[in-house]
Coordinates of N, CA, C and O and ligand atoms in Angstrom, one line a residue:
X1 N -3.7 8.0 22.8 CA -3.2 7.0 21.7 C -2.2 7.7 20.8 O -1.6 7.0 20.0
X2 N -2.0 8.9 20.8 CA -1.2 10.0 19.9 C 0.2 9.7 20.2 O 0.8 9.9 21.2
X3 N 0.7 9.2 19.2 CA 2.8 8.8 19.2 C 3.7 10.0 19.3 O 3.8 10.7 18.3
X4 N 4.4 10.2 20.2 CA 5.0 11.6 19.4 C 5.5 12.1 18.5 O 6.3 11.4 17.9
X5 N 5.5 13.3 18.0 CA 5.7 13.5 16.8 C 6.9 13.8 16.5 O 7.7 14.6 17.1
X6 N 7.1 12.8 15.4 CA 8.7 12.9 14.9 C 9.1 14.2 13.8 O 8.3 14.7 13.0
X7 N 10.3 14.6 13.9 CA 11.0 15.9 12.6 C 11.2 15.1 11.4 O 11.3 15.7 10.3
X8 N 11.1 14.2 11.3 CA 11.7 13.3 10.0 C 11.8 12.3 10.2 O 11.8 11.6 11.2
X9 N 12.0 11.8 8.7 CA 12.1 10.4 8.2 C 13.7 9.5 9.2 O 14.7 10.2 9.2
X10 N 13.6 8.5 9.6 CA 14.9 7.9 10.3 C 15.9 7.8 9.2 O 15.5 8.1 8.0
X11 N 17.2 7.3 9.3 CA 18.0 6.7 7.9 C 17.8 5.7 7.6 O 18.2 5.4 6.5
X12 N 17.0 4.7 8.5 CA 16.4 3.3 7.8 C 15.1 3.6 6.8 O 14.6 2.8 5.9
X13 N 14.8 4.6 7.2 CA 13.3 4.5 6.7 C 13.8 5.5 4.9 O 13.1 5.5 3.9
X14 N 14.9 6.0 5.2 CA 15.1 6.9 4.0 C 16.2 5.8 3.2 O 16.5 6.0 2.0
X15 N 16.7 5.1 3.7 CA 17.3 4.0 3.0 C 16.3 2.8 2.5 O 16.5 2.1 1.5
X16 N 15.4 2.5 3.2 CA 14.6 1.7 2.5 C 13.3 2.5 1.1 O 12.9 1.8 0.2
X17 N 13.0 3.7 1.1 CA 12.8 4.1 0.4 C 13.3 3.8 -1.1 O 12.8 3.3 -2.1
X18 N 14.6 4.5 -0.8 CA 15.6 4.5 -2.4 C 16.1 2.8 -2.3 O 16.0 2.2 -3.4
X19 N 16.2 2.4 -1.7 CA 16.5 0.6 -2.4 C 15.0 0.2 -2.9 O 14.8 -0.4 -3.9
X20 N 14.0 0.4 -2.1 CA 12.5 -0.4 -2.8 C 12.7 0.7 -4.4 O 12.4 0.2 -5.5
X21 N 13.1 1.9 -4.1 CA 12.6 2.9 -5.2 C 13.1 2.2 -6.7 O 12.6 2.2 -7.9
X22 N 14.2 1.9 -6.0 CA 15.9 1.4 -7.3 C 15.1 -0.3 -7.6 O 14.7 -0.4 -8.8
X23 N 14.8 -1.3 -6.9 CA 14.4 -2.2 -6.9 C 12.8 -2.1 -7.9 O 12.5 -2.9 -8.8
X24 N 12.4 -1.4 -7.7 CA 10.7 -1.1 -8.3 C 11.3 -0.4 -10.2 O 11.0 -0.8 -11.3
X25 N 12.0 0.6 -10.0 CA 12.3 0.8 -11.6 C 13.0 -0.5 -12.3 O 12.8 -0.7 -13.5
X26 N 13.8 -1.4 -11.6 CA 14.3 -2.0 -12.4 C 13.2 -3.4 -12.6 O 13.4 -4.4 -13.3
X27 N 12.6 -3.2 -12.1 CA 11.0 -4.6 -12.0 C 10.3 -3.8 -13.5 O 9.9 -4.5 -14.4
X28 N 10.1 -2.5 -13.6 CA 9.5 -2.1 -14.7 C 10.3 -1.9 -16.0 O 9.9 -1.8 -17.2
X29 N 11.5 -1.9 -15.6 CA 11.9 -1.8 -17.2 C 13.0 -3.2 -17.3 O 13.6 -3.3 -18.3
X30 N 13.1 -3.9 -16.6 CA 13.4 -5.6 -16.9 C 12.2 -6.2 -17.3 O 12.6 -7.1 -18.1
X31 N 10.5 -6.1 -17.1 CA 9.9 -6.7 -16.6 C 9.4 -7.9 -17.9 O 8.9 -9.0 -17.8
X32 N 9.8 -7.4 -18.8 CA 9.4 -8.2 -20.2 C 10.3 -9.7 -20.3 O 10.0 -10.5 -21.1
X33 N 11.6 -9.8 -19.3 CA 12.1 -11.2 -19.6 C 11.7 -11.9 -19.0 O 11.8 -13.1 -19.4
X34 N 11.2 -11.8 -17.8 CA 10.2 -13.3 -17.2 C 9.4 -13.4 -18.1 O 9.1 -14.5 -18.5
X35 N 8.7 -12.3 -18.6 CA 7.8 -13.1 -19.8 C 8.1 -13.8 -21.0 O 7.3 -14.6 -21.5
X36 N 9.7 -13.5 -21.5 CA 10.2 -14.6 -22.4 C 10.5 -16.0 -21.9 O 10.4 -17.1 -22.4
X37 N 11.0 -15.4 -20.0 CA 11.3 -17.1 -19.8 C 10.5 -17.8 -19.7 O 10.4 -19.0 -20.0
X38 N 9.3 -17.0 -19.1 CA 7.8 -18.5 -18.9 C 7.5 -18.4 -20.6 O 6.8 -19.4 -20.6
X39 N 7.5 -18.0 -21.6 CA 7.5 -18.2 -22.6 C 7.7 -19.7 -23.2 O 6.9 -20.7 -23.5
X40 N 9.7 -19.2 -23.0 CA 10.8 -20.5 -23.4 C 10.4 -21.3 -22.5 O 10.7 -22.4 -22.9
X41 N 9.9 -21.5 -21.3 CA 10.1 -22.9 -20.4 C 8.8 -23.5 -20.9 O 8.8 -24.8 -20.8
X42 N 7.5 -22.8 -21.5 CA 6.2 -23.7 -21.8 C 6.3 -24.4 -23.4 O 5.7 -25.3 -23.9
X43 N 7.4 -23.5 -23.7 CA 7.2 -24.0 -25.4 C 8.4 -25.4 -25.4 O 8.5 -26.2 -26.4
X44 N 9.2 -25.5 -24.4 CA 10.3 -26.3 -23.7 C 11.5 -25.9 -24.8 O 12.4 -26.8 -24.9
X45 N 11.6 -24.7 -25.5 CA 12.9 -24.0 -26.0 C 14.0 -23.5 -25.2 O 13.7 -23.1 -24.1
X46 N 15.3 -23.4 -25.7 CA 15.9 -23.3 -24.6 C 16.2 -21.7 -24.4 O 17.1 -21.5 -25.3
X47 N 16.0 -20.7 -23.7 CA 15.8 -19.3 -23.1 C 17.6 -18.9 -23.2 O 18.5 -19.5 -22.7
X48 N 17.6 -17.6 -23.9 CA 18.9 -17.2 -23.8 C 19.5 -16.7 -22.6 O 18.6 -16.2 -21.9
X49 N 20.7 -16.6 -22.1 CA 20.9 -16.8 -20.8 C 20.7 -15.3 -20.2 O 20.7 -15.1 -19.0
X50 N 20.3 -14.2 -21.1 CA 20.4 -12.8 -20.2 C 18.8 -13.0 -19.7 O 18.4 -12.4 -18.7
X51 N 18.0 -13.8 -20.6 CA 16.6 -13.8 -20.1 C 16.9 -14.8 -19.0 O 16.9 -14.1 -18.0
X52 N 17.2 -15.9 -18.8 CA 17.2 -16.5 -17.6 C 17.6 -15.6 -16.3 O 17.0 -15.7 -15.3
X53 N 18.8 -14.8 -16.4 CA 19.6 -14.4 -15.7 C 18.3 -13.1 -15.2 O 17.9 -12.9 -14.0
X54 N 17.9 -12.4 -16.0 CA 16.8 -11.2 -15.5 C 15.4 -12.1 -15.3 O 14.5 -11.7 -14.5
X55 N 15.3 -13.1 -15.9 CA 13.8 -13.3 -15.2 C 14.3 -13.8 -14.0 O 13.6 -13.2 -13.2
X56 N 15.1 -14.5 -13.4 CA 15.3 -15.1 -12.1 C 15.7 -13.5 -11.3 O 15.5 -13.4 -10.1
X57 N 16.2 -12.6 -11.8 CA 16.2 -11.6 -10.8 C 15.3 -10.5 -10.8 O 15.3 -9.4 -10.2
X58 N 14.4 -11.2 -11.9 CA 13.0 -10.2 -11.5 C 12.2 -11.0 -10.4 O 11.9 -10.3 -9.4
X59 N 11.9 -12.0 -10.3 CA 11.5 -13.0 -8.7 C 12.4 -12.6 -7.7 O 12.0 -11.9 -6.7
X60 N 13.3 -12.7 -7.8 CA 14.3 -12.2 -6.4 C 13.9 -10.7 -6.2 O 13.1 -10.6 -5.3
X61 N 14.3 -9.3 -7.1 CA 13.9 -8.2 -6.8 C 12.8 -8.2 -6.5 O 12.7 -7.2 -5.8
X62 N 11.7 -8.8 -6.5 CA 10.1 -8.9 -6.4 C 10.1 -9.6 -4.7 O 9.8 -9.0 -3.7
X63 N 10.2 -10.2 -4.8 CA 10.5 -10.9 -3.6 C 10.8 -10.1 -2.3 O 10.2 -10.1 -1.3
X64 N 12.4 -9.3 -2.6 CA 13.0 -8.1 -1.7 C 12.0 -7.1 -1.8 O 11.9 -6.5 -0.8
X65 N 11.1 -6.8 -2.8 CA 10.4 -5.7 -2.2 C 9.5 -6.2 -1.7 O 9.0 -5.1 -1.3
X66 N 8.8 -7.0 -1.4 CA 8.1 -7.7 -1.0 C 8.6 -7.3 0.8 O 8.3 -6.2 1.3
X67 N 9.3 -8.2 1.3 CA 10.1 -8.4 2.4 C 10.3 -6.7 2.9 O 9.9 -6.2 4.0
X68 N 11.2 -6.0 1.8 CA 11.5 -4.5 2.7 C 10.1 -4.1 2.6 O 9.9 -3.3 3.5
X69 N 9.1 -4.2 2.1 CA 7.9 -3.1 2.3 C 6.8 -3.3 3.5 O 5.9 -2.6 3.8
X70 N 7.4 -4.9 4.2 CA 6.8 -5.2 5.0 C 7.6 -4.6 6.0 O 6.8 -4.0 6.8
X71 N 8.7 -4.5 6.3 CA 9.7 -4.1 7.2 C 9.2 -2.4 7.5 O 8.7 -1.9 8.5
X72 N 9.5 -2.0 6.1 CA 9.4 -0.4 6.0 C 7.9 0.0 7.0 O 7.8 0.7 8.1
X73 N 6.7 -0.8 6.1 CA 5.2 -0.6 6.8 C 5.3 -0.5 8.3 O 4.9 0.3 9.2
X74 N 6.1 -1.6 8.4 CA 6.1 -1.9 10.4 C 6.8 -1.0 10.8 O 6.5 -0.7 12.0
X75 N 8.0 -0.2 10.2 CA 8.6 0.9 11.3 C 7.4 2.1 11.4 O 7.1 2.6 12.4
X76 N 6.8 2.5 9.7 CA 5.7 3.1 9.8 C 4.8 3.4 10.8 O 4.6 4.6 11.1
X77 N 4.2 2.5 11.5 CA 3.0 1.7 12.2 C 4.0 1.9 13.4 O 3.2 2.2 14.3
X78 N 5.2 2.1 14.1 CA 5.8 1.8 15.1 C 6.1 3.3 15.1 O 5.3 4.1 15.6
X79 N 7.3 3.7 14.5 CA 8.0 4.9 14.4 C 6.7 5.9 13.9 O 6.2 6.6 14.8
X80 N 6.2 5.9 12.9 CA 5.6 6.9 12.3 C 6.2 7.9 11.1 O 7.4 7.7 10.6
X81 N 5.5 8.6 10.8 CA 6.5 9.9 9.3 C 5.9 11.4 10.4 O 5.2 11.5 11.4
X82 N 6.6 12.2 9.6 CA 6.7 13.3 9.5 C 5.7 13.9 9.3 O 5.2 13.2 8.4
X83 N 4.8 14.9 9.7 CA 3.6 15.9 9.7 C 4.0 16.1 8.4 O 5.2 16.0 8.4
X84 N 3.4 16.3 6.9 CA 3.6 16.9 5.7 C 4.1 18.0 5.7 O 4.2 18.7 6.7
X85 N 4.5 18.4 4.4 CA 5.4 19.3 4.4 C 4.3 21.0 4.4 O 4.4 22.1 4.9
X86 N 3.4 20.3 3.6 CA 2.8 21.5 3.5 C 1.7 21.3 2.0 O 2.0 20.5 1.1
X87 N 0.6 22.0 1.9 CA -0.4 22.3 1.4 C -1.9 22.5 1.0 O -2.4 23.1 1.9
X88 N -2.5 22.2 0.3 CA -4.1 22.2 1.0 C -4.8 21.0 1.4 O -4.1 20.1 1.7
X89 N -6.0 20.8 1.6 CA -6.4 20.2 1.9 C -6.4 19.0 0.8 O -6.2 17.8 0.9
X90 N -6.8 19.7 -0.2 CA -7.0 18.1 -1.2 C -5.7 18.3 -1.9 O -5.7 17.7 -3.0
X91 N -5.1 18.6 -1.7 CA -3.3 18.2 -2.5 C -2.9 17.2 -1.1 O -2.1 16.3 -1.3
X92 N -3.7 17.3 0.4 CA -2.9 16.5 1.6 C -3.5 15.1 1.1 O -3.0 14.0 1.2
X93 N -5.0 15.6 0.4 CA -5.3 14.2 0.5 C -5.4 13.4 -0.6 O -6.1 12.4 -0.5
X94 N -4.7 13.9 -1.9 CA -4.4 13.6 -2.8 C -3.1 12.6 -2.6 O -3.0 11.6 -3.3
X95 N -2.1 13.1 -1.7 CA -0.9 12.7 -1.0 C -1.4 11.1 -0.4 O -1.0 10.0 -0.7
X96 N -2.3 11.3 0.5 CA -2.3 10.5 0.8 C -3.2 9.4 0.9 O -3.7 8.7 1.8
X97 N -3.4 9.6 -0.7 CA -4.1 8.6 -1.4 C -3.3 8.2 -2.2 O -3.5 7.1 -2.7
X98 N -2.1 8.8 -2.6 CA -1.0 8.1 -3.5 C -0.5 7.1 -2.6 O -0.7 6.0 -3.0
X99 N 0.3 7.3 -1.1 CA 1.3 7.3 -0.6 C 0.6 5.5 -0.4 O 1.1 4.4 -0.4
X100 N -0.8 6.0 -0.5 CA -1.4 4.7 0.1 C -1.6 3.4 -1.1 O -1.3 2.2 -0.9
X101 N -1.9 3.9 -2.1 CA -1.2 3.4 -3.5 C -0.4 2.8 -3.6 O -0.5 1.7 -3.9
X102 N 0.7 3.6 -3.3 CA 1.9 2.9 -3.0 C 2.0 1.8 -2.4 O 1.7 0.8 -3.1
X103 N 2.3 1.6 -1.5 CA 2.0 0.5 -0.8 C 1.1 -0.8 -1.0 O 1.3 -2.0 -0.8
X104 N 0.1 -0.1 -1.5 CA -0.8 -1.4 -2.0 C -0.4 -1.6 -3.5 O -1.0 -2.6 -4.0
X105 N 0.2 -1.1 -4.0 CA 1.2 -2.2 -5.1 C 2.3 -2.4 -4.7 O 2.9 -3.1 -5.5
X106 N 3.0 -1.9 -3.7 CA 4.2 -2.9 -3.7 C 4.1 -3.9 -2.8 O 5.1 -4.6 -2.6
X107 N 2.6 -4.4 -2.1 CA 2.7 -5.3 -2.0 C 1.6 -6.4 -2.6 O 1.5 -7.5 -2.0
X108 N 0.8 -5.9 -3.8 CA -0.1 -6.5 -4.5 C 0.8 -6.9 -5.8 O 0.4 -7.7 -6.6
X109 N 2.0 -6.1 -6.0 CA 2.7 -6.7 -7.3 C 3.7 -7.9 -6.9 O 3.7 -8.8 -7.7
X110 N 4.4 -8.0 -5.9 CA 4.8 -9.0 -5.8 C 3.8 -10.7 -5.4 O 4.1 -11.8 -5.7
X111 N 2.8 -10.4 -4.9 CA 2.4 -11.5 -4.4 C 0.9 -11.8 -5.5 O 0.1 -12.7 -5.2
X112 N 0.7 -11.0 -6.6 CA 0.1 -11.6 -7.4 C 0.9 -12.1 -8.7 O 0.5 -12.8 -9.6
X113 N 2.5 -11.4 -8.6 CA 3.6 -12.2 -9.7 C 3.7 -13.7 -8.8 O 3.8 -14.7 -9.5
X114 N 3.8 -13.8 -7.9 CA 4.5 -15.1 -7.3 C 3.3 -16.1 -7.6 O 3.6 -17.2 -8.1
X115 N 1.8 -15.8 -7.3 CA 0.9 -16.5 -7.7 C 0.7 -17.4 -9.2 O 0.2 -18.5 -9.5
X116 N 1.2 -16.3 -9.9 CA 1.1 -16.6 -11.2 C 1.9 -17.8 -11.6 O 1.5 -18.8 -12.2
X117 N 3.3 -17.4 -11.0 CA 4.9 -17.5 -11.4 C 4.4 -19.3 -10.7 O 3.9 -20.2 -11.4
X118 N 4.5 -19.4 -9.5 CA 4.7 -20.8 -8.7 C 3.2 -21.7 -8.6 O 3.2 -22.9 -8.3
X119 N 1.9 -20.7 -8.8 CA 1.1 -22.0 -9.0 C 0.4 -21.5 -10.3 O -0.6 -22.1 -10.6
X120 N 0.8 -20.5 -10.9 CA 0.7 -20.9 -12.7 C -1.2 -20.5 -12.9 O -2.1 -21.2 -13.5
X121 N -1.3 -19.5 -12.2 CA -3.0 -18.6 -12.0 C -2.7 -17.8 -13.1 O -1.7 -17.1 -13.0
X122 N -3.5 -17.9 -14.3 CA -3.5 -16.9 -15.5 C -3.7 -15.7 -15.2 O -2.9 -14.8 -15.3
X123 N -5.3 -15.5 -14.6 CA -5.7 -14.3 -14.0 C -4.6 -13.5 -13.4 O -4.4 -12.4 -14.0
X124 N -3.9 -13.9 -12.3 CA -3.2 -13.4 -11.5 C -2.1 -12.1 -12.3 O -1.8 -10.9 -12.4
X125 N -1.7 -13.5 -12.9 CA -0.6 -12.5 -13.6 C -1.3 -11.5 -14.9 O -0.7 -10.5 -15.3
X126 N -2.5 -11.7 -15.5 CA -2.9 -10.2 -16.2 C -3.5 -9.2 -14.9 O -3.7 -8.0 -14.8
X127 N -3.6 -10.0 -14.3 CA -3.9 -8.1 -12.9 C -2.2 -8.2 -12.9 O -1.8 -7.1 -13.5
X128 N -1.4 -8.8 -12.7 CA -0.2 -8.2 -12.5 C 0.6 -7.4 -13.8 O 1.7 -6.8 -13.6
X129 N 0.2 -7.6 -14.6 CA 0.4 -6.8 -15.8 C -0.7 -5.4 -16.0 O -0.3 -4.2 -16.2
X130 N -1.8 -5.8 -15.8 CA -2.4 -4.7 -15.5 C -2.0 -3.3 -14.5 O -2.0 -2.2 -15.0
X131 N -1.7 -3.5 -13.2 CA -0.8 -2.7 -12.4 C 0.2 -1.8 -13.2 O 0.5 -0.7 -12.8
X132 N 0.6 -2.3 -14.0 CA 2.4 -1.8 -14.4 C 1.8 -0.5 -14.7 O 2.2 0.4 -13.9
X133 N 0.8 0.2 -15.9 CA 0.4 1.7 -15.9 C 0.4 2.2 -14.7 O 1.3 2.9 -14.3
X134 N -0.5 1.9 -13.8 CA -0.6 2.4 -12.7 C 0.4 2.5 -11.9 O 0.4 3.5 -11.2
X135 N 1.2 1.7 -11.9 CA 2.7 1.6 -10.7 C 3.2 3.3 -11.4 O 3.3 4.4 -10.8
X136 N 3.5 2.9 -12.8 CA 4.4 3.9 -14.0 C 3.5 5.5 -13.6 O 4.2 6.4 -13.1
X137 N 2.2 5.6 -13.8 CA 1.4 6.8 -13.7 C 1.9 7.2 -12.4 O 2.4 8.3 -12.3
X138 N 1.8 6.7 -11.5 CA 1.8 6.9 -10.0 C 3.3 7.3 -9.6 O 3.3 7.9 -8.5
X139 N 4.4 7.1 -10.3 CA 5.6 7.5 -10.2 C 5.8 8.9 -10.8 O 6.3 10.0 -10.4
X140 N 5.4 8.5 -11.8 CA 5.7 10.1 -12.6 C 5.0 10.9 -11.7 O 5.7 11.8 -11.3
X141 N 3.5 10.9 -10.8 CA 2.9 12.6 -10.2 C 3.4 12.0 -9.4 O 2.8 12.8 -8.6
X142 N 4.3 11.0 -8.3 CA 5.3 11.6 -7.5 C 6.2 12.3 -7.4 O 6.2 13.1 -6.4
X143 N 7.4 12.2 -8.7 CA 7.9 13.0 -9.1 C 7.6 14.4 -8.8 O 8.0 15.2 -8.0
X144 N 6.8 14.5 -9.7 CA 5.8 16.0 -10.5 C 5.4 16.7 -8.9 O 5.6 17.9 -8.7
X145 N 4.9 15.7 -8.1 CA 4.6 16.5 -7.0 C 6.0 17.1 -6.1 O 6.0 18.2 -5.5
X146 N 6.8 16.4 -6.0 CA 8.3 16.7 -5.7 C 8.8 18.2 -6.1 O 8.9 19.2 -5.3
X147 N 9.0 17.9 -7.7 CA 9.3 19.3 -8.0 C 8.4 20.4 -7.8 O 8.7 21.6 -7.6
X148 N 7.4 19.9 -8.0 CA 6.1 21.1 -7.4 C 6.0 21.7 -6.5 O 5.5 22.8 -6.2
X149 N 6.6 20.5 -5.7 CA 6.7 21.4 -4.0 C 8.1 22.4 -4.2 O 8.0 23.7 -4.0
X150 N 9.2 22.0 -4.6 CA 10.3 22.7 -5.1 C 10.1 24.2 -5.9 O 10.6 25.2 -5.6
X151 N 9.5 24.0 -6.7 CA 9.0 25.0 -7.5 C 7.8 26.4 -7.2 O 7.9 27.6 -7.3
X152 N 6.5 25.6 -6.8 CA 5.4 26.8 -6.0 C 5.4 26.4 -4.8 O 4.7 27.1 -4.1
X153 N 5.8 25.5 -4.4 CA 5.2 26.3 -3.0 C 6.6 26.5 -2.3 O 6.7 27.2 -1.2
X154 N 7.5 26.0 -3.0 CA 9.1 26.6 -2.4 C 9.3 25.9 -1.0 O 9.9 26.7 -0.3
X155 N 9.0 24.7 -0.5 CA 9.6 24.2 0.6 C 10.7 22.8 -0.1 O 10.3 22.6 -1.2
X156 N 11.7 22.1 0.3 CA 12.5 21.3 0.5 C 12.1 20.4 0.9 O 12.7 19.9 1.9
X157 N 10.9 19.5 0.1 CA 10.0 18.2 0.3 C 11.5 17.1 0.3 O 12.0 16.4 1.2
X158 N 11.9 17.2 -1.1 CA 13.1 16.6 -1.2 C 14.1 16.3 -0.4 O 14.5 15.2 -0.5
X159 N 14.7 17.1 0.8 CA 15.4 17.1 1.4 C 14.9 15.9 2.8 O 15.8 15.3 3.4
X160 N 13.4 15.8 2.9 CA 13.2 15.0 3.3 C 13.2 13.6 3.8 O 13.0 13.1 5.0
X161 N 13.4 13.0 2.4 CA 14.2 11.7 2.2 C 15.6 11.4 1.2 O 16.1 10.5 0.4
X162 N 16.2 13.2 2.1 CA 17.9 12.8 1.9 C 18.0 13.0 2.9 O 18.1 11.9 3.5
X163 N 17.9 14.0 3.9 CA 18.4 14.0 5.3 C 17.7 13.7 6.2 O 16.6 14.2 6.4
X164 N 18.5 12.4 7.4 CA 17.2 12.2 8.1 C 17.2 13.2 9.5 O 18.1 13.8 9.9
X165 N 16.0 13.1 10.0 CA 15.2 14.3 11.1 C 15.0 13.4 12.4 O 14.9 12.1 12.3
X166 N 15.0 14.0 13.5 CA 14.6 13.1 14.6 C 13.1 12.3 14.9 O 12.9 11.6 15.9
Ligands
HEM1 C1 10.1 4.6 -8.0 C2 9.5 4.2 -6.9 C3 9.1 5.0 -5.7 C4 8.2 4.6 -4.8 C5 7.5 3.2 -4.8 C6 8.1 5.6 -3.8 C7 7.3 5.5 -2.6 C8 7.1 6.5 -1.7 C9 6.2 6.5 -0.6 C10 5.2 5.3 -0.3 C11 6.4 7.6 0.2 C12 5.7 7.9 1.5 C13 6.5 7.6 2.7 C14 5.7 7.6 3.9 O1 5.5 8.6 4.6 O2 5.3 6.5 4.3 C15 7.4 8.4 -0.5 C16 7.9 9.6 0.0 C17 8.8 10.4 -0.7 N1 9.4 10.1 -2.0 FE1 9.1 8.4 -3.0 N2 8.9 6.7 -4.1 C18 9.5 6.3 -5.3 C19 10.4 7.2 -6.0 C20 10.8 8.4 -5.7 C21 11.6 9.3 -6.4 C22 12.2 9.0 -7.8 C23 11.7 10.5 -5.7 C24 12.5 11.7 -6.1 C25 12.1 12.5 -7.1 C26 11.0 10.3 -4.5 C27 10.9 11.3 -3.5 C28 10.2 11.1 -2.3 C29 10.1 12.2 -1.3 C30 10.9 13.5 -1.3 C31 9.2 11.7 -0.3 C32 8.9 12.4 1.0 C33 7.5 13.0 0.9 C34 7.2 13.7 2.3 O3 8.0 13.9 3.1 O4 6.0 13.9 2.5 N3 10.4 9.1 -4.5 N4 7.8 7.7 -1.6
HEM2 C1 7.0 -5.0 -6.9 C2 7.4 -6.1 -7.5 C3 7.2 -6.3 -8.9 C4 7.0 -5.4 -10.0 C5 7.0 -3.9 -10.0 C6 6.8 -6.2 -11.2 C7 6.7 -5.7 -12.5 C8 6.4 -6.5 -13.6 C9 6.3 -5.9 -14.9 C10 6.5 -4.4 -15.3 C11 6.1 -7.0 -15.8 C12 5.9 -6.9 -17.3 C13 4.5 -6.6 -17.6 C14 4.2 -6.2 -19.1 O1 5.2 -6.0 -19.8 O2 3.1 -6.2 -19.5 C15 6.0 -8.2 -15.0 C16 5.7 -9.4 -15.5 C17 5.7 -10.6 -14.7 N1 6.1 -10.7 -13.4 FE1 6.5 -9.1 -12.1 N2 6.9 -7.6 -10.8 C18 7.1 -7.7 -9.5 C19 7.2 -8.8 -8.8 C20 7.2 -10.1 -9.3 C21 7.4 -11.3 -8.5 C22 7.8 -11.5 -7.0 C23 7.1 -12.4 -9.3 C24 7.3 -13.8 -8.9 C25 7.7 -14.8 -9.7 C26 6.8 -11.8 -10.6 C27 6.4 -12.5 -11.8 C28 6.0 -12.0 -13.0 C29 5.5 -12.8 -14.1 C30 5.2 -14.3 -14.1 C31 5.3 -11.9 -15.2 C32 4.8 -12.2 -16.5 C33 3.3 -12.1 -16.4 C34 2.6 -12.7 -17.6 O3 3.2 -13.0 -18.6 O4 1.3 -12.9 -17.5 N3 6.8 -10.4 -10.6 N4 6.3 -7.8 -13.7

C-alpha cells in the first residue's frame, strides 16, 4: 500500500501553500468588516463602501480557501509530502499535530463562516470567532518552528516550500 516516496513538495503544491497562506492573513486582519456589514444590514443602515467591498471579499477569500484546501488535501492523499526534514520524536509529532490543525481550520473556518453568513446560525459564527486565536497561535509556532529548524538544528526546512523536489 506504500506510495513512493517523493524529494519534495510539487510547484502546485508549493503554490497552493503561499496563495491559501496570503488568502488566510488577509481573512485575519480584514476580518472585523463582515462584522460591521452584517452589523449595518441588521440595523438596515447604510455600510460604508470599504466595509461592503471587504466584507464581500472576506466570503469570496473564505470561499477560495475553502475550494484550494480541498484541492491541495486531494493532491496530498494522491501525490503525498516529503519524509520530514528532521527531528525528534515529539517535535515529529508535534508537527504533525499542527499540520493537522491546519487543515482542520481551513476547512472548519470557512464552512462555519458560510453557515452563519447564509443561514444566519449564531452559534456558528461565535465558534468562528472563536478559532481566530487558534488560527493566529498556530501561525506564529509555525513560523517559530521554521526558523528553529534554520537556527538549531541547521537544516533548510524553508527551502522546502520555495523549491520544488521530485
Ligand atoms: C499563514 C498561513 C499558513 C498556513 C495555513 C500554513 C499551512 C501549512 C501546512 C498545512 C503545511 C504542511 C504541508 C503538508 O505537508 O501537507 C505547511 C508547511 C510549511 N509551511 Fe506553512 N502555512 C502558513 C504560513 C507559512 C509561513 C508564513 C511560512 C514561512 C515562514 C511557512 C512555511 C512553511 C514551510 C517551510 C513548510 C514545509 C514544512 C516541511 O517541509 O515539513 N508557512 N504550512
Ligand atoms: C479560512 C477562511 C476564513 C477565515 C480565516 C476567517 C476569519 C475571520 C475572522 C478573523 C473574523 C473576525 C473575528 C473577530 O474579530 O472576532 C471573521 C468573522 C466573520 N466571518 Fe470569517 N473567515 C473565513 C471564512 C469565512 C467565510 C467563507 C464566511 C462566509 C460568509 C465568513 C463569515 C464570517 C462572518 C459572518 C463573521 C462575523 C462573525 C460574527 O460576527 O459572529 N468567514 N472571520
Amino acid at each position: 500500500m506504500s506510495r513512493p516516496a517523493i524529494q519534495g513538495y510539487s510547484p502546485l503544491q508549493i503554490g497552493l501553500h503561499w496563495v491559501i497562506a496570503a488568502l488566510v492573513i488577509f481573512q485575519i486582519v480584514f476580518g472585523e468588516e463582515i462584522k460591521d456589514l452584517g452589523r449595518a444590514l441588521n440595523r438596515g443602515t447604510d455600510p460604508e463602501t470599504a466595509t461592503v467591498v471587504l466584507g464581500n471579499l472576506h466570503i469570496w477569500a473564505g470561499i477560495a480557501i475553502l475550494a484550494l484546501t480541498v484541492w491541495r488535501l486531494a493532491l496530498r492523499f494522491t501525490r503525498g509530502a516529503p519524509a520530514p526534514a528532521g527531528g525528534t520524536a515529539l517535535t515529529l509529532a508535534i508537527m504533525k499535530a499542527a499540520h493537522g490543525l491546519f487543515y482542520a481550520l481551513l476547512l472548519a473556518m470557512p464552512v462555519t463562516g458560510l453557515v452563519a453568513w447564509y443561514l444566519g446560525v449564531h452559534d456558528a459564527g461565535e465558534i468562528h470567532e472563536a478559532m481566530k486565536p487558534v488560527f493566529v497561535l498556530l501561525i506564529a509556532l509555525h513560523v517559530l518552528a521554521v526558523v528553529w529548524h534554520r537556527a538549531v538544528l541547521k537544516d533548510d526546512t524553508m527551502a522546502r516550500m520555495l523549491r520544488p523536489g521530485r
